[in-house]
Structure formats: C-alpha cells, structure tokens
Amino acid sequence: EPEVTQTPSHQVTQMGQEVILRCVPISNHLYFYWYRQILGQKVEFLVSFYNNEISEKSEIFDDQFSVERPDGSNFTLKIRSTKLEDSAMYFCASSDLLVPNTEAFFGQGTRLTVV
Amino acid sequence: DAKTTQPPSMDCAEGRAANLPCNHSTISGNEYVYWYRQIHSQGPQYIIHGLKNNETNEMASLIITEDRKSSTLILPHATLRDTAVYYCIVRVRDDYKLSFGAGTTVTVRA
C-alpha cells in the first residue's frame, strides 16, 4: 500500500538553527500539507501546497517557515531559525486532487526537539 | 470555533461494537463529516466520510442523522489495536485542509 514517508523520525536542534524536514508524498498525489502537533495538544494545520505554490497557510506559518518541492518526489518544510516553541511532531500529508472528497494520507511524523 | 463536539473519552470492551457520537449542529449543506483516528502520536489515519447517507467500509460505519446535526461512528468489533484518539471533522467539499479538535480518546479493554 502506498504511504507518505517522512525523514528523519526524530530531529534535535539548537535554538536558532535552521532545520529541514523531509517528506515523500504518495507518487500520484497532487496536494501536499504540513501539520504539527505540540505534545498533548491538537493537530494543527500549517500549510497546503499545490501546483508548486502555497494554496493556503495558517497563522502559525509565519516568515520563519517555508515549503518547497525541490524535485518530483520530495516535499520539504524549512524552519529558518528554530525556537523552543517549535518543538512538536510535524506531519506531512498528501491527497489526490483529482478524486473529489478524497482523504488525506499522513506520514508517521518527525519529532522535532529544539533545545 | 469548534464545529464538532465529541465526548473526551470512552471505554469499550474488546469484541464489542464501539459507538462514537459527534455533534455538528451548525453543519451546512456543503460540508462533509470526516472521521480520522490517531494511534499513540502516529500520523492521523483516515477512517470514513459522508455527506448525508450512511456509509460503510472495511473499517467502520458512519450513521448520519436525517437533519445532519449529529453522527455516530461505529467500530463493529473493537480490538485492542483500535485504542486511539478519534476525530470527527466537518469539512467543506473544496477545503482540503482538516481542522482537528480534541477528539475522543477511545480505550478498548480486554
């Protein structure tokens, strides 16, 4: 069964450092997302990406965040200068735009710890 | 601005049906009801969705009331692996993002 793959599974970084979280969405999917979940809190939408541009973003997704699809398979989330409060699980998801009302498939997440 | 209300937790006996309620009294005509679950901080997993008709798949059944103001997710034979947080989400057809609430923590007991 096709799946969304995220790497690394756990990333520890120092405050102020840049991190890049990587995702390989399902190959025929066209819509990509990042969500995050701070420990003990709700899953929160960050950004959606379609046709090589951001289609929607939340208030959380400020100038410190950026997304990119550098090639035909990867989808990345970059945090420019990490803060302690960026510590969270980050989930990538993808969906097949061509299928109406389709579900989103989520990866297993990257646990980001900012120290 | 929560669009759905779910009980915070519920227990279920292994092998029995689990009935998870969800209220969405302000749902509008173009909004679908989606259910996802999250097993122990893994990525959320799609279960089922519907508009107004009842739906069934290999995982669960979704019963939507005629006025669409509430729904019930039914796991027909709960197993220990069904222990998870279950999210009921109301979503507009063309809005691809998902707005997760706190969900219902379901614990299946042997």
mmCIF file of N, CA and C in Angstrom, chain B residues 17-24 27 33-35 47-57 60-76 88:
data_model
loop_
_atom_site.group_PDB
_atom_site.id
_atom_site.type_symbol
_atom_site.label_atom_id
_atom_site.label_comp_id
_atom_site.label_asym_id
_atom_site.label_seq_id
_atom_site.Cartn_x
_atom_site.Cartn_y
_atom_site.Cartn_z
ATOM 1 N N ALA B 17 -19.108 -3.735 19.834
ATOM 2 C CA ALA B 17 -19.173 -2.562 18.963
ATOM 3 C C ALA B 17 -18.884 -1.299 19.778
ATOM 4 N N ALA B 18 -18.138 -0.402 19.165
ATOM 5 C CA ALA B 18 -17.887 0.911 19.777
ATOM 6 C C ALA B 18 -18.674 1.939 18.986
ATOM 7 N N ASN B 19 -19.488 2.716 19.680
ATOM 8 C CA ASN B 19 -20.316 3.751 19.046
ATOM 9 C C ASN B 19 -19.825 5.116 19.503
ATOM 10 N N LEU B 20 -19.256 5.859 18.596
ATOM 11 C CA LEU B 20 -18.649 7.146 18.928
ATOM 12 C C LEU B 20 -19.546 8.265 18.415
ATOM 13 N N PRO B 21 -20.093 9.078 19.318
ATOM 14 C CA PRO B 21 -21.001 10.143 18.877
ATOM 15 C C PRO B 21 -20.255 11.424 18.524
ATOM 16 N N CYS B 22 -20.893 12.220 17.687
ATOM 17 C CA CYS B 22 -20.353 13.523 17.321
ATOM 18 C C CYS B 22 -21.522 14.462 17.022
ATOM 19 N N ASN B 23 -21.503 15.631 17.632
ATOM 20 C CA ASN B 23 -22.494 16.650 17.333
ATOM 21 C C ASN B 23 -21.912 17.704 16.416
ATOM 22 N N HIS B 24 -22.660 18.036 15.393
ATOM 23 C CA HIS B 24 -22.236 19.095 14.464
ATOM 24 C C HIS B 24 -23.480 19.861 14.058
ATOM 25 N N ILE B 27 -23.675 22.397 11.011
ATOM 26 C CA ILE B 27 -23.183 21.930 9.718
ATOM 27 C C ILE B 27 -24.028 22.527 8.592
ATOM 28 N N VAL B 33 -18.864 15.140 6.732
ATOM 29 C CA VAL B 33 -18.388 14.664 8.022
ATOM 30 C C VAL B 33 -17.286 13.634 7.765
ATOM 31 N N TYR B 34 -16.118 13.896 8.317
ATOM 32 C CA TYR B 34 -14.970 13.004 8.189
ATOM 33 C C TYR B 34 -14.602 12.453 9.565
ATOM 34 N N TRP B 35 -14.123 11.238 9.570
ATOM 35 C CA TRP B 35 -13.557 10.656 10.782
ATOM 36 C C TRP B 35 -12.126 10.204 10.498
ATOM 37 N N ILE B 47 -10.571 7.254 8.330
ATOM 38 C CA ILE B 47 -11.468 6.128 8.575
ATOM 39 C C ILE B 47 -12.595 6.117 7.549
ATOM 40 N N ILE B 48 -13.354 7.187 7.491
ATOM 41 C CA ILE B 48 -14.556 7.187 6.662
ATOM 42 C C ILE B 48 -15.065 8.611 6.536
ATOM 43 N N HIS B 49 -15.891 8.903 5.558
ATOM 44 C CA HIS B 49 -16.548 10.189 5.489
ATOM 45 C C HIS B 49 -17.907 10.040 4.819
ATOM 46 N N GLY B 50 -18.767 11.041 5.005
ATOM 47 C CA GLY B 50 -20.085 11.008 4.401
ATOM 48 C C GLY B 50 -20.693 12.390 4.336
ATOM 49 N N LEU B 51 -21.717 12.508 3.526
ATOM 50 C CA LEU B 51 -22.431 13.783 3.386
ATOM 51 C C LEU B 51 -23.787 13.703 4.078
ATOM 52 N N LYS B 52 -24.641 12.815 3.649
ATOM 53 C CA LYS B 52 -25.929 12.640 4.313
ATOM 54 C C LYS B 52 -26.365 11.181 4.393
ATOM 55 N N ASN B 53 -25.867 10.362 3.494
ATOM 56 C CA ASN B 53 -26.216 8.943 3.560
ATOM 57 C C ASN B 53 -25.291 8.204 4.520
ATOM 58 N N ASN B 54 -25.768 7.113 5.066
ATOM 59 C CA ASN B 54 -24.922 6.272 5.888
ATOM 60 C C ASN B 54 -23.860 5.616 5.002
ATOM 61 N N GLU B 55 -22.688 5.432 5.552
ATOM 62 C CA GLU B 55 -21.578 4.865 4.796
ATOM 63 C C GLU B 55 -20.951 3.724 5.580
ATOM 64 N N THR B 56 -20.424 2.764 4.855
ATOM 65 C CA THR B 56 -19.728 1.634 5.479
ATOM 66 C C THR B 56 -18.518 1.282 4.643
ATOM 67 N N ASN B 57 -17.419 1.005 5.323
ATOM 68 C CA ASN B 57 -16.248 0.451 4.647
ATOM 69 C C ASN B 57 -15.667 -0.654 5.520
ATOM 70 N N ALA B 60 -15.223 0.742 9.332
ATOM 71 C CA ALA B 60 -16.262 1.285 10.202
ATOM 72 C C ALA B 60 -17.521 1.605 9.413
ATOM 73 N N SER B 61 -18.563 1.979 10.172
ATOM 74 C CA SER B 61 -19.787 2.507 9.586
ATOM 75 C C SER B 61 -20.014 3.905 10.125
ATOM 76 N N LEU B 62 -20.610 4.741 9.292
ATOM 77 C CA LEU B 62 -20.929 6.108 9.678
ATOM 78 C C LEU B 62 -22.425 6.294 9.521
ATOM 79 N N ILE B 63 -23.069 6.657 10.630
ATOM 80 C CA ILE B 63 -24.509 6.901 10.615
ATOM 81 C C ILE B 63 -24.720 8.392 10.822
ATOM 82 N N ILE B 64 -25.364 9.052 9.872
ATOM 83 C CA ILE B 64 -25.628 10.485 9.952
ATOM 84 C C ILE B 64 -27.127 10.669 10.114
ATOM 85 N N THR B 65 -27.526 11.466 11.110
ATOM 86 C CA THR B 65 -28.957 11.690 11.326
ATOM 87 C C THR B 65 -29.566 12.436 10.141
ATOM 88 N N GLU B 66 -30.868 12.330 10.042
ATOM 89 C CA GLU B 66 -31.540 12.911 8.874
ATOM 90 C C GLU B 66 -31.347 14.428 8.807
ATOM 91 N N ASP B 67 -31.325 15.087 9.970
ATOM 92 C CA ASP B 67 -31.111 16.541 9.967
ATOM 93 C C ASP B 67 -29.633 16.902 9.869
ATOM 94 N N ARG B 68 -28.768 15.891 9.851
ATOM 95 C CA ARG B 68 -27.312 16.034 9.711
ATOM 96 C C ARG B 68 -26.653 16.764 10.882
ATOM 97 N N LYS B 69 -27.351 16.912 11.978
ATOM 98 C CA LYS B 69 -26.769 17.644 13.093
ATOM 99 C C LYS B 69 -25.912 16.766 13.994
ATOM 100 N N SER B 70 -25.961 15.491 13.774
ATOM 101 C CA SER B 70 -25.082 14.609 14.542
ATOM 102 C C SER B 70 -24.798 13.347 13.747
ATOM 103 N N SER B 71 -23.772 12.638 14.190
ATOM 104 C CA SER B 71 -23.411 11.391 13.522
ATOM 105 C C SER B 71 -22.795 10.438 14.545
ATOM 106 N N THR B 72 -22.711 9.182 14.163
ATOM 107 C CA THR B 72 -22.109 8.163 15.009
ATOM 108 C C THR B 72 -21.167 7.315 14.176
ATOM 109 N N LEU B 73 -19.961 7.169 14.658
ATOM 110 C CA LEU B 73 -19.013 6.240 14.038
ATOM 111 C C LEU B 73 -19.132 4.920 14.773
ATOM 112 N N ILE B 74 -19.273 3.852 14.032
ATOM 113 C CA ILE B 74 -19.401 2.529 14.647
ATOM 114 C C ILE B 74 -18.220 1.666 14.229
ATOM 115 N N LEU B 75 -17.473 1.211 15.234
ATOM 116 C CA LEU B 75 -16.455 0.187 15.004
ATOM 117 C C LEU B 75 -17.108 -1.130 15.386
ATOM 118 N N PRO B 76 -17.391 -2.007 14.435
ATOM 119 C CA PRO B 76 -18.277 -3.137 14.708
ATOM 120 C C PRO B 76 -17.740 -4.157 15.719
ATOM 121 N N CYS B 88 -13.742 13.637 14.828
ATOM 122 C CA CYS B 88 -14.855 13.919 13.926
ATOM 123 C C CYS B 88 -14.618 15.317 13.367
#
